[in-house]
Structure formats: structure tokens, C-alpha cells
XYZ file of C-alpha atoms in Angstrom:
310
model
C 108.539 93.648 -62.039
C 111.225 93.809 -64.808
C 113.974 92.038 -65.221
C 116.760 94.116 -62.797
C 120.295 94.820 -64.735
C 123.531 93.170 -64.475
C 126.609 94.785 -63.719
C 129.970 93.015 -65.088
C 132.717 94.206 -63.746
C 136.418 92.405 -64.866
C 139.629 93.085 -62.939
C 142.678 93.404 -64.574
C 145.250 90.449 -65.286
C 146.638 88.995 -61.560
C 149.744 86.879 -61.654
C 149.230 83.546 -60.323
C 150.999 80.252 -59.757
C 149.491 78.228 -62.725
C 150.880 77.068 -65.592
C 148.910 76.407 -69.034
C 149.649 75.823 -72.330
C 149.935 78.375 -74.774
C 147.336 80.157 -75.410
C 144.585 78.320 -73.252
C 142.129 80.092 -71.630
C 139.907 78.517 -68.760
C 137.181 80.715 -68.318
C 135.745 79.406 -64.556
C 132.101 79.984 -63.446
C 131.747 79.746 -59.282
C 128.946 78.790 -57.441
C 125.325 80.160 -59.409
C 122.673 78.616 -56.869
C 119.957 79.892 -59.225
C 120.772 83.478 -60.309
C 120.184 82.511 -64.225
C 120.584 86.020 -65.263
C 124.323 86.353 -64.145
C 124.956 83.205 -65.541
C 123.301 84.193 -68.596
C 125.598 87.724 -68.737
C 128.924 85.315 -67.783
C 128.364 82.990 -70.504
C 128.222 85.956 -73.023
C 131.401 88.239 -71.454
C 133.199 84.397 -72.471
C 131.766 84.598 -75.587
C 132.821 87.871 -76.503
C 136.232 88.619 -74.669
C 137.329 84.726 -74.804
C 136.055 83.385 -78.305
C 138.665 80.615 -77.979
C 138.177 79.608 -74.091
C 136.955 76.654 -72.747
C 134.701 77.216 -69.953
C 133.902 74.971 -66.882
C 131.112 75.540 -64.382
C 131.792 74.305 -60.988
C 128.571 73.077 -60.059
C 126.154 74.624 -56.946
C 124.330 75.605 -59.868
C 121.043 75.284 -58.025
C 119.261 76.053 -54.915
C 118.375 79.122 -53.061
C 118.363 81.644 -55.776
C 114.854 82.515 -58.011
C 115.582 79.954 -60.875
C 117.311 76.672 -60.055
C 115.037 74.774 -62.461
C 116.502 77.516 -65.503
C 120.432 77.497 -64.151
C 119.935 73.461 -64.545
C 118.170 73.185 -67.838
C 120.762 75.691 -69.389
C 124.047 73.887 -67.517
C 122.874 70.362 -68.419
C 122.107 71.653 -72.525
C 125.497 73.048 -73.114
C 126.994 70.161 -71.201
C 124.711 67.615 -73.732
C 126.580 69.661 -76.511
C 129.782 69.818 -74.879
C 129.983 73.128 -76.362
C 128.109 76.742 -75.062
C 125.701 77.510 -78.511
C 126.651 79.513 -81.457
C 130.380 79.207 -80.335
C 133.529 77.063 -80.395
C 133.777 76.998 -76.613
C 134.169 74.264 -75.062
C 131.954 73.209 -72.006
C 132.425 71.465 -68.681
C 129.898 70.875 -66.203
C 131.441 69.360 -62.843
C 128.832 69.099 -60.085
C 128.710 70.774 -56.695
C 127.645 69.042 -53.366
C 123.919 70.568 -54.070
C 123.950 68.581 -57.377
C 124.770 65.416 -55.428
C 121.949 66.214 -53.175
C 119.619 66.325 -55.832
C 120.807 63.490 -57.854
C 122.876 60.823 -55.663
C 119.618 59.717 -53.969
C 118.333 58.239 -56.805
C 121.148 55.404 -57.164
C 122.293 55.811 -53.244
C 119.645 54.519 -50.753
C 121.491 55.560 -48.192
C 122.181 58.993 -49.279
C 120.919 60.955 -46.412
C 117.724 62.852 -47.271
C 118.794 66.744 -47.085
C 118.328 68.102 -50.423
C 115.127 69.822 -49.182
C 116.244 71.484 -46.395
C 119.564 72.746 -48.056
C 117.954 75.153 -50.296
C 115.849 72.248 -52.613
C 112.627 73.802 -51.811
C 112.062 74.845 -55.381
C 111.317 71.589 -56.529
C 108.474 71.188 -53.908
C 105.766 72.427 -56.248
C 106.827 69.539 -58.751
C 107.162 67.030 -56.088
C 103.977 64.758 -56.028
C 105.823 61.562 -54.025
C 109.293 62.177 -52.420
C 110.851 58.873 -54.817
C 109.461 60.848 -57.918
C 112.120 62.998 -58.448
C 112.905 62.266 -61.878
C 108.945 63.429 -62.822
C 109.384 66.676 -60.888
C 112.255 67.241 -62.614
C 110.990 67.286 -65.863
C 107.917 68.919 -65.196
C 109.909 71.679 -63.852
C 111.951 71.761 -66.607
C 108.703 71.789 -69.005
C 107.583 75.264 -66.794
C 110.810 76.701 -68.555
C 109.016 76.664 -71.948
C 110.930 73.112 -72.986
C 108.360 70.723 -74.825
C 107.909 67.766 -72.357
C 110.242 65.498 -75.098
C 112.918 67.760 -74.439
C 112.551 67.982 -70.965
C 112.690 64.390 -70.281
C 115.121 63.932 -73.066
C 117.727 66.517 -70.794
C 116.234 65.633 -67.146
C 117.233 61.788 -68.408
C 120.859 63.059 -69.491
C 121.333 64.988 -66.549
C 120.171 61.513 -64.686
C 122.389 59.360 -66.765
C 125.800 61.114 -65.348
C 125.223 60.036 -61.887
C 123.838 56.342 -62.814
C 126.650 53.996 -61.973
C 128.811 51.416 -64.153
C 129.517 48.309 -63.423
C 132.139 49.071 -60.768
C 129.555 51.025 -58.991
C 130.657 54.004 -60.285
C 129.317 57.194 -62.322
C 130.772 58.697 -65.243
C 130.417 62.094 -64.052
C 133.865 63.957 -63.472
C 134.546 65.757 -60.082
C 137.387 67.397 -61.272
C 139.546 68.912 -64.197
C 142.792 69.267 -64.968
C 145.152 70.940 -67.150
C 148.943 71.952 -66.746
C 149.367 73.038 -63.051
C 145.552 73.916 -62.838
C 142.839 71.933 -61.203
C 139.260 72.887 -60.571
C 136.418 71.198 -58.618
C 133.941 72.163 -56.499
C 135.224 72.324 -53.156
C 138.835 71.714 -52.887
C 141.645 69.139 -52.710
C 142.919 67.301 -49.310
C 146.166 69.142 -48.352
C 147.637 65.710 -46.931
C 146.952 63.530 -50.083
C 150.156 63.096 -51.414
C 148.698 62.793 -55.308
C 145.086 65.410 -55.153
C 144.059 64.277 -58.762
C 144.293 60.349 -57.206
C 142.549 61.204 -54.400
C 139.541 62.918 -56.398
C 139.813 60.364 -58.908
C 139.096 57.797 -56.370
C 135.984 59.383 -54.584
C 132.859 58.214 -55.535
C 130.341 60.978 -55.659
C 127.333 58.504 -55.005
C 128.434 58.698 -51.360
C 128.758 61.155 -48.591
C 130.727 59.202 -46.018
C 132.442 61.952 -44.216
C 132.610 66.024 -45.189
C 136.509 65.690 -46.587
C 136.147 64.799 -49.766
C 136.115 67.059 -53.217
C 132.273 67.898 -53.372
C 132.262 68.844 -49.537
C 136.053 70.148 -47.794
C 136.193 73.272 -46.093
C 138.559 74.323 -43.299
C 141.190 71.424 -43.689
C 142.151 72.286 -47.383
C 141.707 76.229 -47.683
C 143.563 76.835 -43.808
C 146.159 74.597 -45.057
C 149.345 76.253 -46.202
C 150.473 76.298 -49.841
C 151.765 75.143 -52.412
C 150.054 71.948 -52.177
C 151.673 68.361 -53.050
C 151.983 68.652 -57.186
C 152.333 72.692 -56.880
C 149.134 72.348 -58.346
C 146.995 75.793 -58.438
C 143.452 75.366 -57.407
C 140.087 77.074 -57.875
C 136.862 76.241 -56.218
C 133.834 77.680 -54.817
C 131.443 75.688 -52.005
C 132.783 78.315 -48.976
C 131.327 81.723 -49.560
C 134.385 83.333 -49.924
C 134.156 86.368 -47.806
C 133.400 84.641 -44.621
C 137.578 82.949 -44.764
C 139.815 84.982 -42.500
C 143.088 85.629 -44.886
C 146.139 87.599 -44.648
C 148.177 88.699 -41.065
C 145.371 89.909 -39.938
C 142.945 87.141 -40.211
C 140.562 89.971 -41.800
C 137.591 88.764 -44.212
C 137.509 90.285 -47.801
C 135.165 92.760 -48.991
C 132.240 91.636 -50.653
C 133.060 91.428 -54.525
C 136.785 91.121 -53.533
C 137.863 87.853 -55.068
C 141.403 87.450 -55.462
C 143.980 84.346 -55.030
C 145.564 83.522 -51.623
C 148.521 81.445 -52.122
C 147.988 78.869 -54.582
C 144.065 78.860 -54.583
C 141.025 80.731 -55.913
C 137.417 80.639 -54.459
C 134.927 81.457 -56.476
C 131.957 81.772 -54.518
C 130.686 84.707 -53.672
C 127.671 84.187 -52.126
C 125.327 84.668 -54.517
C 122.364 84.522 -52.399
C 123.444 86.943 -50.293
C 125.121 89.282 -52.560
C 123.648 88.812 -55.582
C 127.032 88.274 -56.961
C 127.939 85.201 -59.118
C 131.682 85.352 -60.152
C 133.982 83.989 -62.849
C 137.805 83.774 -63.040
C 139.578 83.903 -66.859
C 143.146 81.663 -66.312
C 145.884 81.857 -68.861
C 149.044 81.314 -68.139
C 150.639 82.383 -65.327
C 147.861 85.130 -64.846
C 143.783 85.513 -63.888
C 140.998 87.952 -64.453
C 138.305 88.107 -62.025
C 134.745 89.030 -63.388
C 131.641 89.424 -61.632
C 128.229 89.906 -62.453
C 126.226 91.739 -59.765
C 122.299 91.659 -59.859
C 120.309 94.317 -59.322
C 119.117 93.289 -55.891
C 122.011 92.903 -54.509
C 122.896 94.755 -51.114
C 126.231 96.379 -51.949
C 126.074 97.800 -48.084
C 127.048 94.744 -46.628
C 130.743 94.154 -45.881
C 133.034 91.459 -44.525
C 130.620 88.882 -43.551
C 131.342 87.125 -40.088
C 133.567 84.088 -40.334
C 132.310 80.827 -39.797
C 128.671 79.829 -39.577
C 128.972 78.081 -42.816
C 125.814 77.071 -44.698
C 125.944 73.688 -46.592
């Protein structure tokens, strides 16, 4: 069957309650979970339209969709570089809760063992013994075309950000900031008086409870805004049409992503839709793009709330 065509579709600017330097663009990429081909087509609308941006993916880039093992490879390369190829954008990799499935288990005993039954399936065929996951790794990332040196030289990087210092802790980021915008995964705790303390202080090694920036839900996007530090937040992790907004308590359309309040989800529900989608931030304004694959079921509107899937 050949490849089936993405549609890009970019709204125009939105005013929102962020504040960036001069200039700055933060081109956004929500959750992926394994549609490589609209990743592929967002990476190159930021190329062209924002030459100058600096572009952060906010993990979930795996799982459920027909090419985890190719959304990975590509993430963890330009992350390596620190820049996307061929361009002067910059490039940020922060890691979903489906990352920490796949990865936290190999440092964290005690990690519970759910990465399988949360959309991991796609490694099975790699998997010989279930504390091999490094190998399967890399020999999935060899069926990509790598050499098996370069697949073992970017499994080990993409490894080496969750191993843990000395104090127990990895070096990979949760979060980024910049003037009044902050982006992770999932979202900030409405009650934490200081957000970028309280995701600098969680160690994403461990679960321990659902509330934390790799996990939250309900208790940070039904919470009012602004949030403590005005800060302006976007995130995926909740498929964004399934969150009652407005008077009405009505969900969006699907492929209606806009800001409510003093937040911006990003995930669209890929797997479902077929839509992965993108948010360009300057200051004091966003552009909303999405890429729509080809077998995506435009038909379906305003998903039931609740019923989340992790």
C-alpha cells in the first residue's frame, strides 16, 4: 500500500497569555505515539515557516501508532545533535510517561511492569527475555535501516538520559522554560506554589502516585487559571477532545485545538484521529498546526469525556 498523504493545516495567530523574548519562536510537537510521517511533515513546516525556531517535542513519542521504533530513532538523533539536520533549529526532547515506561525499568526495579500493555507491544518481536530491553531496542532500531554501530551507539544515548547520577538522579529534563512559558508532558500541580520547583524536584525514575509532571490529569487542567507564576502552559498526555471546556462543559471538535485559559494541550489523539499537532509560540500569540494522515476518520466528533487511556 503506498504511503497515504499528509494534510497540514496552520491556524492563524491566537493571542495568548505568554510572554517571550523578542523574536523567539517555540515551535511545540504534542503527543506522536508512532505516526512518523506527521512527525516527519511537522519537522519540515518548522523548517520552512520557522527557520529560526527552536523546537521541543513533548515526548509520547511511541506506542500505539505503526512506527514507534522510527518516531524514537529520529527523536533521540536530533536530540544527540541538539539540533533538527540541515538547520539552525534548535532541539528538545522531553519525555512522556510512555518513555518512562520504556526506559525507567531499567534503573527502577520497582517500576511497575506496564509498558507492554500500554501500547509497548511493538517491541515484542525484538523482545527475546523481558530484562533484554536494551538488545530489542537496538535490533529494532537496526530494522530501520541503521547499521547495528549506530543503533547501539543511539539506543545507548537514548539509555544514558535516564541512567542516574550520584544523587540518584537522571539528567534527563521533564520540563522547559522560557519567559512566562513552560512545557512538559503532562502538566503542572495547580497547588504548588513554585511549578518549575515542583518539576524540578520529581524524579522521573519513579511513579509513586499519578500527580506528578509525566502523569497529571484532572487536578491540573480542571483547575482554574492563571496558575501560581502566571506561567502559560502547554502539554499533551490527555487526548484533548475528551476535556469538557467552556459553560457548557462541551468537548471540542476533533482537530480543534485551541488555548483554554492559560494552557494548551497538544494531544490530539493521534491514534484515533490520525492527527498529530504542533503549536508555533511567539510572543503573546500561537499558531496551531496539524498534520492529519490519510487514515484518519474525520467523521468522528467530540469524543466522550473521561475513559482516559494511559
Amino acid at each position: 500500500m503506498p504511503p497515504q498523504p499528509i494534510t497540514l493545516h496552520a491556524s492563524a495567530p491566537i493571542p495568548v497569555p505568554v510572554s517571550l523574548p523578542d523574536g523567539h519562536v517555540e515551535f511545540v510537537i504534542g503527543d506522536v505515539h508512532g505516526e512518523r510521517a506527521q512527525l516527519t511533515a511537522l519537522l519540515r513546516y518548522c523548517a520552512e515557516h520557522f527557520p529560526t525556531a527552536t523546537c521541543t517535542s513533548l515526548g509520547d513519542v511511541i506506542d500505539r501508532g505503526p512506527d514507534s521504533i522510527g518516531c524514537l530513532v529520529d527523536t533521540l538523533e536530533y536530540a544527540r545533535r541538539g539540533r533538527l539536520p540541515g538547520t539552525d533549529i534548535a532541539f528538545f526532547a522531553l519525555p512522556g510517561n510512555h518513555e518512562q515506561m520504556l526506559f525507567a525499568p531499567m534503573f527502577n526495579r520497582d517500576y511497575p511492569n506496564i509498558f507492554f500493555r500500554n501500547g509497548g507491544d511493538w517491541l515484542k518481536p525484538w523482545t527475546s527475555t523481558p530484562d533484554d530491553r536494551r538488545g530489542a531496542l537496538i535490533r529494532a532500531a537496526v530494522s530501520t535501516g541503521l547499521g547495528a554501530e549506530e543503533a547501539r551507539s543511539l539506543i545507548d544515548y537514548g539509555i544514558s538520559r535516564w541512567r542516574p547520577g550520584a544523587d540518584g538522579r537522571p539528567p534527563i529534563a521533564v520540563f522547559r522554560a522560557i519567559g512566562s512559558l513552560l512545557v512538559m508532558h503532562a502538566g503542572i500541580d495547580p497547588t504548588a506554589p513554585d511549578p518549575v520547583a515542583w518539576a524540578r524536584a520529581y524524579n522521573p525514575l519513579y511513579l509513586d502516585d499519578e500527580d506528578n509532571p509525566l502523569w497529571i490529569r484532572e487536578a491540573f487542567y480542571e483547575a482554574p487559571t492563571p496558575w501560581p507564576g502566571n506561567w502559560f502552559v502547554v502539554h499533551g498526555h490527555t487526548f484533548e477532545h475528551r476535556i469538557p471546556v467552556g459553560p457548557d462543559h462541551v468537548c471540542k471538535e476533533i482537530g480543534d485545538l485551541r488555548p483554554e485559559g492559560h494552557r494548551l494541550g497538544l494531544d490530539a489523539g493521534s491514534s484515533v484521529t490520525g492527527i498529530v499537532a504542533a503549536a508555533a509560540i511567539t510572543n503573546g500569540a500561537a499558531r496551531i498546526i496539524t498534520a492529519r494522515g490519510g487514515g484518519a476518520n474525520p467523521g468522528k466528533k467530540r469524543p466522550q469525556a473521561g475513559g482516559h487511556a494511559h
